[in-house]
Each structure stands twice: as structure tokens, then as C-alpha cells.
PDB file of C-alpha atoms and ligand atoms in Angstrom:
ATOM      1  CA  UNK F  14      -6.475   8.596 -29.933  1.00 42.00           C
ATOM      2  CA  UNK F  15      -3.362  10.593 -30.145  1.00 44.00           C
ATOM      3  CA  UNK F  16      -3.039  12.613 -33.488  1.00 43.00           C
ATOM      4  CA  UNK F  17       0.467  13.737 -34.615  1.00 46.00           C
ATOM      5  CA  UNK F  18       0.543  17.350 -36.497  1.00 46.00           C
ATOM      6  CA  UNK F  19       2.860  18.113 -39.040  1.00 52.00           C
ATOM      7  CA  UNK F  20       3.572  21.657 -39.809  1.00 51.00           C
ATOM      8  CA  UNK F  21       2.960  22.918 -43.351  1.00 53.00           C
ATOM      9  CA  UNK F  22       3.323  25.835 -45.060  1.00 56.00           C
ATOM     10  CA  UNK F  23      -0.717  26.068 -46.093  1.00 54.00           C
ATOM     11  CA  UNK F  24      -1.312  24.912 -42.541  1.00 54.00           C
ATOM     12  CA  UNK F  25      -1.448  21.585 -39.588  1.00 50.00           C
ATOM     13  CA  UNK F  26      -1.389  18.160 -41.795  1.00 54.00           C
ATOM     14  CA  UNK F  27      -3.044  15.481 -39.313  1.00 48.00           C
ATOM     15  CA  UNK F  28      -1.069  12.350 -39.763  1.00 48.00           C
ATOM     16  CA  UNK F  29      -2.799   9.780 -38.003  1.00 52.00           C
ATOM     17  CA  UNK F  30      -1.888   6.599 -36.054  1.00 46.00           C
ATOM     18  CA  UNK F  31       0.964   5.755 -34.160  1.00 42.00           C
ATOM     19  CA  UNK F  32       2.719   3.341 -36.439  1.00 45.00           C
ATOM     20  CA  UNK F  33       4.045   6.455 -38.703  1.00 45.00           C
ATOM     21  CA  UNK F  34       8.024   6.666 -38.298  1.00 47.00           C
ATOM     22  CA  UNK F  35       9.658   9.437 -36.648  1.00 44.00           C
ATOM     23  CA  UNK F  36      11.908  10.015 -39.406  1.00 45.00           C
ATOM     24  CA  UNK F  37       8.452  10.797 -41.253  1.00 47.00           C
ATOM     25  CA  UNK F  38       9.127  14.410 -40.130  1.00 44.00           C
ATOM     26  CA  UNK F  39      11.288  16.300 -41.369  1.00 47.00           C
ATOM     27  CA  UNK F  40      12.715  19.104 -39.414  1.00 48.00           C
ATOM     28  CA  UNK F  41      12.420  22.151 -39.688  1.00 46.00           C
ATOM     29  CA  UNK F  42       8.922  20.964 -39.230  1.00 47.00           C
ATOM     30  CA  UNK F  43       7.133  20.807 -35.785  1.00 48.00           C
ATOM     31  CA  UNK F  44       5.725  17.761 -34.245  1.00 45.00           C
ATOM     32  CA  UNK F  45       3.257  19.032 -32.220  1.00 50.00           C
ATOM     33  CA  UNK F  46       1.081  16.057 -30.276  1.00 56.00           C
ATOM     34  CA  UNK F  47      -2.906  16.938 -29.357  1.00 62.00           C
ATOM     35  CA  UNK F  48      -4.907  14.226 -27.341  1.00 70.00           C
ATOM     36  CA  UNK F  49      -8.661  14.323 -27.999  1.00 76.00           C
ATOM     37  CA  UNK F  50     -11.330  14.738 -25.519  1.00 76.00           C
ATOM     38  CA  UNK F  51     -11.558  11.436 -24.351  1.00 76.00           C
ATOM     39  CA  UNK F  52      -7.757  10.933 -23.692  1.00 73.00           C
ATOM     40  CA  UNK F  53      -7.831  14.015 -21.553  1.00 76.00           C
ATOM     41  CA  UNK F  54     -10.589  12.806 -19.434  1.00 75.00           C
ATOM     42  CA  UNK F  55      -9.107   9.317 -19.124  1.00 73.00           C
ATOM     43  CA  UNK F  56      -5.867  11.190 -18.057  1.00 71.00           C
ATOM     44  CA  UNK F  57      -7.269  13.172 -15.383  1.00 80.00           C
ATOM     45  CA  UNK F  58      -9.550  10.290 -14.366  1.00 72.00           C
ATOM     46  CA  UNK F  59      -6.383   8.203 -13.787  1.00 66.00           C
ATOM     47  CA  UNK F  60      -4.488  11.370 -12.047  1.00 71.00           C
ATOM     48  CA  UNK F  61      -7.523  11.256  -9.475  1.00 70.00           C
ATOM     49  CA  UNK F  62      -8.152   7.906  -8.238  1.00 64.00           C
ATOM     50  CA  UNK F  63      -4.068   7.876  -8.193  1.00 60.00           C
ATOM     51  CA  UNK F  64      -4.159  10.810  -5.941  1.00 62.00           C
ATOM     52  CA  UNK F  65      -7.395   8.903  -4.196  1.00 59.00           C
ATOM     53  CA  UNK F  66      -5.561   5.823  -3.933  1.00 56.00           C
ATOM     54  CA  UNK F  67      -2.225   7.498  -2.218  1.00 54.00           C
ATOM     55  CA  UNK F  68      -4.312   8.611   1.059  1.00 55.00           C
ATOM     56  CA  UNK F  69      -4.027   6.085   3.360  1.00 59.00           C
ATOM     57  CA  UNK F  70      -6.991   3.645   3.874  1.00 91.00           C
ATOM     58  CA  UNK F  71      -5.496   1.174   5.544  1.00 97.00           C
ATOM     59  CA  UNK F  72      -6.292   1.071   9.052  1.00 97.00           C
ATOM     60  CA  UNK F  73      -3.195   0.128  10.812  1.00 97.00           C
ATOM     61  CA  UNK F  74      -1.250   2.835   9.089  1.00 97.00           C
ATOM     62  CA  UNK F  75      -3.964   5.360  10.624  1.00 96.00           C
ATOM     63  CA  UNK F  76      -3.116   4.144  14.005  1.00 97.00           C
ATOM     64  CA  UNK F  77       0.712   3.923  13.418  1.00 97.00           C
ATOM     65  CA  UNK F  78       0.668   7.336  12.104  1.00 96.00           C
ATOM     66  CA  UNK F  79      -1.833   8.426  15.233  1.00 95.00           C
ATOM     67  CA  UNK F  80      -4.169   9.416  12.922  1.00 94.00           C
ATOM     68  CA  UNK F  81      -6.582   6.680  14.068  1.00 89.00           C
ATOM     69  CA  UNK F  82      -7.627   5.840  17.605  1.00 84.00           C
ATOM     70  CA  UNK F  83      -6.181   2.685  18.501  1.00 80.00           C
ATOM     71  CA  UNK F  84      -5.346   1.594  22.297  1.00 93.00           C
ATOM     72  CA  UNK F  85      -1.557   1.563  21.628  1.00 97.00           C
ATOM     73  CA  UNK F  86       0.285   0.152  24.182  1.00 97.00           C
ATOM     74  CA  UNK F  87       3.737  -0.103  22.433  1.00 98.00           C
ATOM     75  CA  UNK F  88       5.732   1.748  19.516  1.00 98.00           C
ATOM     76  CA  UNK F  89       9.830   1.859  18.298  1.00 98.00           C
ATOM     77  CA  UNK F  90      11.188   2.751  14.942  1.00 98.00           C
ATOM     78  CA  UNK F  91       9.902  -0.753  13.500  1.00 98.00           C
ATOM     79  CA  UNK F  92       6.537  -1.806  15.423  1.00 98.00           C
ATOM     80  CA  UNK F  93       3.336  -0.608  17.441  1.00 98.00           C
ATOM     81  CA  UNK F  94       1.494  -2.973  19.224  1.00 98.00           C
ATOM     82  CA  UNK F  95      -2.247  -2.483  20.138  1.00 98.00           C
ATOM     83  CA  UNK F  96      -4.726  -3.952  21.384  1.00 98.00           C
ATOM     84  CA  UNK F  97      -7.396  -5.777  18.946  1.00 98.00           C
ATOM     85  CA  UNK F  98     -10.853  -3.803  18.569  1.00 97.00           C
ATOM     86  CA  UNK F  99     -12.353  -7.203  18.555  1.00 97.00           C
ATOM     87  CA  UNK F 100     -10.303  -9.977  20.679  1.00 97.00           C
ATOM     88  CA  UNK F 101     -10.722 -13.575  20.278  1.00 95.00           C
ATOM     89  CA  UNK F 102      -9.872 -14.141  23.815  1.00 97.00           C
ATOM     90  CA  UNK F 103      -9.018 -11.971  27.172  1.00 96.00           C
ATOM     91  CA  UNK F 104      -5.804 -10.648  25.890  1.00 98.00           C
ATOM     92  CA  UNK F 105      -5.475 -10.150  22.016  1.00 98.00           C
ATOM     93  CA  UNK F 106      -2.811  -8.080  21.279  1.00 98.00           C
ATOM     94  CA  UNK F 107      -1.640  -6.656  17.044  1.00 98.00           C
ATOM     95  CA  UNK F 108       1.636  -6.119  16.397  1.00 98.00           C
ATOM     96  CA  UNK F 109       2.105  -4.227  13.588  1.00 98.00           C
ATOM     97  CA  UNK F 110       5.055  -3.244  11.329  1.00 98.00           C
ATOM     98  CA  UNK F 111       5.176   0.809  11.238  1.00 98.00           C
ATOM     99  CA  UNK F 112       5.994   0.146   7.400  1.00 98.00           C
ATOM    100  CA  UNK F 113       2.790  -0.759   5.216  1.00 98.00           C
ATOM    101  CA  UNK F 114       3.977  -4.413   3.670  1.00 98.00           C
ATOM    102  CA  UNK F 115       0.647  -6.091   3.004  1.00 98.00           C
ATOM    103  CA  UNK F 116       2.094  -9.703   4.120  1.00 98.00           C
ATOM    104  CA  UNK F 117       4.540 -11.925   4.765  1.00 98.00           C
ATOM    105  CA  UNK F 118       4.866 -12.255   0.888  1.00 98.00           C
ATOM    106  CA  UNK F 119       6.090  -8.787   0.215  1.00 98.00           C
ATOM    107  CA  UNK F 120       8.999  -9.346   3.130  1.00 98.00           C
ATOM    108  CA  UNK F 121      12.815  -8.838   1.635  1.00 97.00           C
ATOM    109  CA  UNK F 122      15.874  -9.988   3.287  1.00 97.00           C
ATOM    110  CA  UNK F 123      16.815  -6.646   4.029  1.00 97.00           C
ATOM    111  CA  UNK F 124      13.814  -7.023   6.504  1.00 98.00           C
ATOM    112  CA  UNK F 125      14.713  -9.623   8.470  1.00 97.00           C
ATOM    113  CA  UNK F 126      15.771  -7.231  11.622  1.00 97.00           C
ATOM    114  CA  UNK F 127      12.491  -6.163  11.524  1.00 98.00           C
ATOM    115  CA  UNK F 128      10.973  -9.632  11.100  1.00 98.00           C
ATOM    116  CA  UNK F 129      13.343 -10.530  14.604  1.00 98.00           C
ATOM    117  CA  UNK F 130      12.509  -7.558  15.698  1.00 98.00           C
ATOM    118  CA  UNK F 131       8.457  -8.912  16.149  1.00 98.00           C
ATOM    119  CA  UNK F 132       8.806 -11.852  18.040  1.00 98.00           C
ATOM    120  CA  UNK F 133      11.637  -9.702  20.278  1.00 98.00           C
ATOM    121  CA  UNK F 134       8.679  -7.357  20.932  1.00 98.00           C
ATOM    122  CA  UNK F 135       6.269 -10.135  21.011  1.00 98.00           C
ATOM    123  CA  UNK F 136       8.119 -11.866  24.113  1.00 98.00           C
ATOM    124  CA  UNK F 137       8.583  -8.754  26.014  1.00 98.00           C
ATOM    125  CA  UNK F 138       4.708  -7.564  25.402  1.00 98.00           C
ATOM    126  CA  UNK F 139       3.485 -11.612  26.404  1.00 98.00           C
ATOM    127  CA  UNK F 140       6.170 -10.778  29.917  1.00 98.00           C
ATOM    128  CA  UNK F 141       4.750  -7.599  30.855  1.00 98.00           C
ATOM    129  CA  UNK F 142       1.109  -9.580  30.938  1.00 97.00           C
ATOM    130  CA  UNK F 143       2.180 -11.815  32.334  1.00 97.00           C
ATOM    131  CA  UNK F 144       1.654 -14.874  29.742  1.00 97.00           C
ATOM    132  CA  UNK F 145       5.002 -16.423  30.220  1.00 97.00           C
ATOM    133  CA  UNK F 146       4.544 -18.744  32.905  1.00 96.00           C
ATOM    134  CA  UNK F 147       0.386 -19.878  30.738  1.00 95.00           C
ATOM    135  CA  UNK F 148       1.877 -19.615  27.609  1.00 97.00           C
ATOM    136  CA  UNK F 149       0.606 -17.718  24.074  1.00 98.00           C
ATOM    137  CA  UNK F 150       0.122 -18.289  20.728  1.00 98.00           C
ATOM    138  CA  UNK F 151       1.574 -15.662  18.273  1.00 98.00           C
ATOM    139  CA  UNK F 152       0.099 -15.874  15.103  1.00 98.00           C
ATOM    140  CA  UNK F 153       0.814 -14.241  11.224  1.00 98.00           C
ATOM    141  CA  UNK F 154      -1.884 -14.871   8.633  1.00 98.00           C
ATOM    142  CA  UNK F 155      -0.949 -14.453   5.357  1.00 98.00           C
ATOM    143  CA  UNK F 156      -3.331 -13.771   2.535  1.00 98.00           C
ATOM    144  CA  UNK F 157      -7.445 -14.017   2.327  1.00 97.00           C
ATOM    145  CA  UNK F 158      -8.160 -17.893   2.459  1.00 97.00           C
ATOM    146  CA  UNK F 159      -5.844 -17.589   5.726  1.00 98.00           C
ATOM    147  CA  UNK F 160      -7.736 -15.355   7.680  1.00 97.00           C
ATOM    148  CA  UNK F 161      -5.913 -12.505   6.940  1.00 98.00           C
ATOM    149  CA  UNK F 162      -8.406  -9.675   6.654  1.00 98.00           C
ATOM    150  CA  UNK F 163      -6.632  -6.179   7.284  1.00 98.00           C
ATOM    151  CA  UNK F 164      -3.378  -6.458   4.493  1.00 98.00           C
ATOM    152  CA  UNK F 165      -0.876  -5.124   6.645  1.00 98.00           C
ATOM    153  CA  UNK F 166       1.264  -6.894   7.957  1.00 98.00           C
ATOM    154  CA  UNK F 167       0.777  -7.776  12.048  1.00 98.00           C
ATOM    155  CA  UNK F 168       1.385 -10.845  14.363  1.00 98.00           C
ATOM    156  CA  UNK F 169      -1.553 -11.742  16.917  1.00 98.00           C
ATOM    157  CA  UNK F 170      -0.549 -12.014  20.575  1.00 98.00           C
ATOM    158  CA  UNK F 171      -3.361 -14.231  22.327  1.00 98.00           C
ATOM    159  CA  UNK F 172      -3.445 -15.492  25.750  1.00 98.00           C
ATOM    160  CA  UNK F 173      -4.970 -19.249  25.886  1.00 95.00           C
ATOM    161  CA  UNK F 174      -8.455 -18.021  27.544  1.00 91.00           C
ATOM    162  CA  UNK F 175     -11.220 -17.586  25.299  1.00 85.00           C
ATOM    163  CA  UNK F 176     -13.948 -15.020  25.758  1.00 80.00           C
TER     164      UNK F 176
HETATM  165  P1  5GP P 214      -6.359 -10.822  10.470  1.00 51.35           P
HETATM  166  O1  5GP P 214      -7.695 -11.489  10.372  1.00 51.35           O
HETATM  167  O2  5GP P 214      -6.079  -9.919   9.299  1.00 51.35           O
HETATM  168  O3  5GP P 214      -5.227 -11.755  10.773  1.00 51.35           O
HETATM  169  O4  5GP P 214      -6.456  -9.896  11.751  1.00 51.35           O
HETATM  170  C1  5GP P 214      -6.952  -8.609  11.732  1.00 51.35           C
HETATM  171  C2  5GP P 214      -7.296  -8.252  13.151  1.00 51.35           C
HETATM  172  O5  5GP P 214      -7.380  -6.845  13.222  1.00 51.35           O
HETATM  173  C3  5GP P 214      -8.643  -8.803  13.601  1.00 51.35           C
HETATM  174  O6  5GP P 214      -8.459  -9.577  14.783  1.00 51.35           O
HETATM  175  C4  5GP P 214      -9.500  -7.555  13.855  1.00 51.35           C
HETATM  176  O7  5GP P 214     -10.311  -7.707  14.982  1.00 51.35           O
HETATM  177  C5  5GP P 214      -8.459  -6.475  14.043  1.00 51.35           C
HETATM  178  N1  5GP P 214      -8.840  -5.151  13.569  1.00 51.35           N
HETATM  179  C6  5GP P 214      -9.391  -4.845  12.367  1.00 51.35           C
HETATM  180  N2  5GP P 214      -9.546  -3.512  12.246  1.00 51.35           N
HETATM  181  C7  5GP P 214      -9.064  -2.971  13.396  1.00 51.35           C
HETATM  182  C8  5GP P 214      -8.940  -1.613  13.850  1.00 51.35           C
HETATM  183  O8  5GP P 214      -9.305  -0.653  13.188  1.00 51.35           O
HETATM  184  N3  5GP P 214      -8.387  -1.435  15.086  1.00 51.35           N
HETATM  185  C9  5GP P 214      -7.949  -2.487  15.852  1.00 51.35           C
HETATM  186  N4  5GP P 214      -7.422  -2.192  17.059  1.00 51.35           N
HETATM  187  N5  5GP P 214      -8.050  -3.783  15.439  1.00 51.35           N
HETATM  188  C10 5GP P 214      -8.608  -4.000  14.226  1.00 51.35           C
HETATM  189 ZN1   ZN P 215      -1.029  -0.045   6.326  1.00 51.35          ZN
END
């Protein structure tokens, strides 16, 4: 609860509540505001699990940022590609946007370079193993009843022989 002081000559007058009007105090008087013991702790509770929150847990970001093992076999300003931890079949490649956007549903049209920019990548990664001639599949799942399990965003580069 946050209490509102009022200065007085014979002392601090606790006006209570947040409804009282500001014109309520009359300068030369002092608003001073004190926030109990359980506002504090709230506060600093939120201040941690902000600060908590802000580290990265995502685990594409740990590999963009190299923090992260990840078999990386491509990286520009906009994308890394890597290969999955656990394919689907014998060549299961992630591209990844460097950026953290959890999906397709958080993409602006001031992204759509970078949106170009990973099937550009896409191509060039499915011509250097040689997938062009056997075709691929390139695939974006977007949100939980999708299939989309790691929220950020990334493109799936499979080959068309299952493991
Ligand atoms: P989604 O199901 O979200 O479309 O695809 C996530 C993919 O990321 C899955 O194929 C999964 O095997 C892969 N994956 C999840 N965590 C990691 C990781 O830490 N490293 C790598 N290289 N791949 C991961
Ligand atoms: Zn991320």
C-alpha cells in the first residue's frame, strides 16, 4: 500500500489511499511517498526475475552469439545455419535468424530482406549438399500446435531420406 505523508508542523500526517487529490497538499508542505514492507519486496522481487528473465535462455541465441556449441556451418549479418542436434533425416539443417523473433507472427515489413534473405541462404546451403538435383523440403513452424518447439524463429532444411 503506498501511504502519502503530509508535513505538519506537530509532525508526518498519514493520508491514506490513492484517491486523495493532489491539490490536497498544499505547498509549502512536503509530499513525501513511503512504500511498506511488502511493496518493497514485491519491487525487488519483480527487479530480479526481470534481470533473470533478460539472460538469454533461448538456445539458438546461445549458438548465434557462440555462447553455445552448435555445429555451425553458416553465419552473415542476418542468419546462422546449423546443423539439427536431433535430425529427422540424413541432412537436417536450422536456419536461424541472428535476431530473437519468436515466429513468423512477430515478423514486420521492415523484415522482409531478412525473410528473402532465408530461402537465399536456404538454396545456396541445399547446393553446397548437394540436394538440388533430389530435391528438399524447407520448412517454418509457427507456434506450439505446429510443431514449433524452440520460439525462435528458424526454417528446417531436410533432404528427402529419412533416418
Ligand atoms: P521446431 O520443432 O521448433 O520447428 O524445431 C526445433 C528443432 O531444433 C528441432 O528439430 C530440434 O531437434 C532442434 N533443436 C532443439 N534444440 C537444439 C539445440 O540446442 N541445438 C541444435 N543444433 N538443435 C536443436
Ligand atoms: Zn533466441
Amino acid at each position: 500500500m503506498v501511504c502519502y505523508f503530509r508535513e505538519e508542523e506537530n509532525g508526518l500526517e498519514c493520508i491514506e489511499g490513492m484517491n486523495r487529490r493532489m491539490q490536497d497538499f498544499k505547498k509549502p508542505s512536503r509530499l513525501r511517498v513511503f512504500l511498506d514492507k511488502h511493496t518493497l519486496i514485491h519491487i525487488w522481487v519483480v527487479r530480479l526475475l526481470r534481470l533473470l528473465s533478460s539472460r538469454s535462455t533461448c538456445p539458438f541465441c546461445d549458438i548465434v552469439q557462440g555462447k553455445a556449441p552448435g555445429r555451425v556451418l553458416y553465419q552473415d549479418d542476418l542468419v546462422t545455419a546449423f546443423w539439427d542436434a536431433h535430425p529427422y533425416t540424413s541432412i537436417h539443417i536450422l536456419i536461424v535468424s541472428n535476431r530473437h523473433i519468436e515466429s513468423t507472427n512477430e515478423l514486420q515489413p521492415g523484415d522482409l530482406s531478412l525473410i528473402g534473405h532465408f530461402f537465399t541462404i536456404a538454396g545456396r546451403l541445399a547446393e553446397k549438399e548437394n540436394l538440388v538435383d533430389d530435391g528438399y523440403q524447407l520448412m517454418i513452424n509457427t507456434g506450439f500446435d505446429a510443431g514449433q518447439t524452440v520460439f525462435h524463429l528458424h526454417m528446417h532444411l531436410r533432404d528427402m531420406e529419412s533416418l
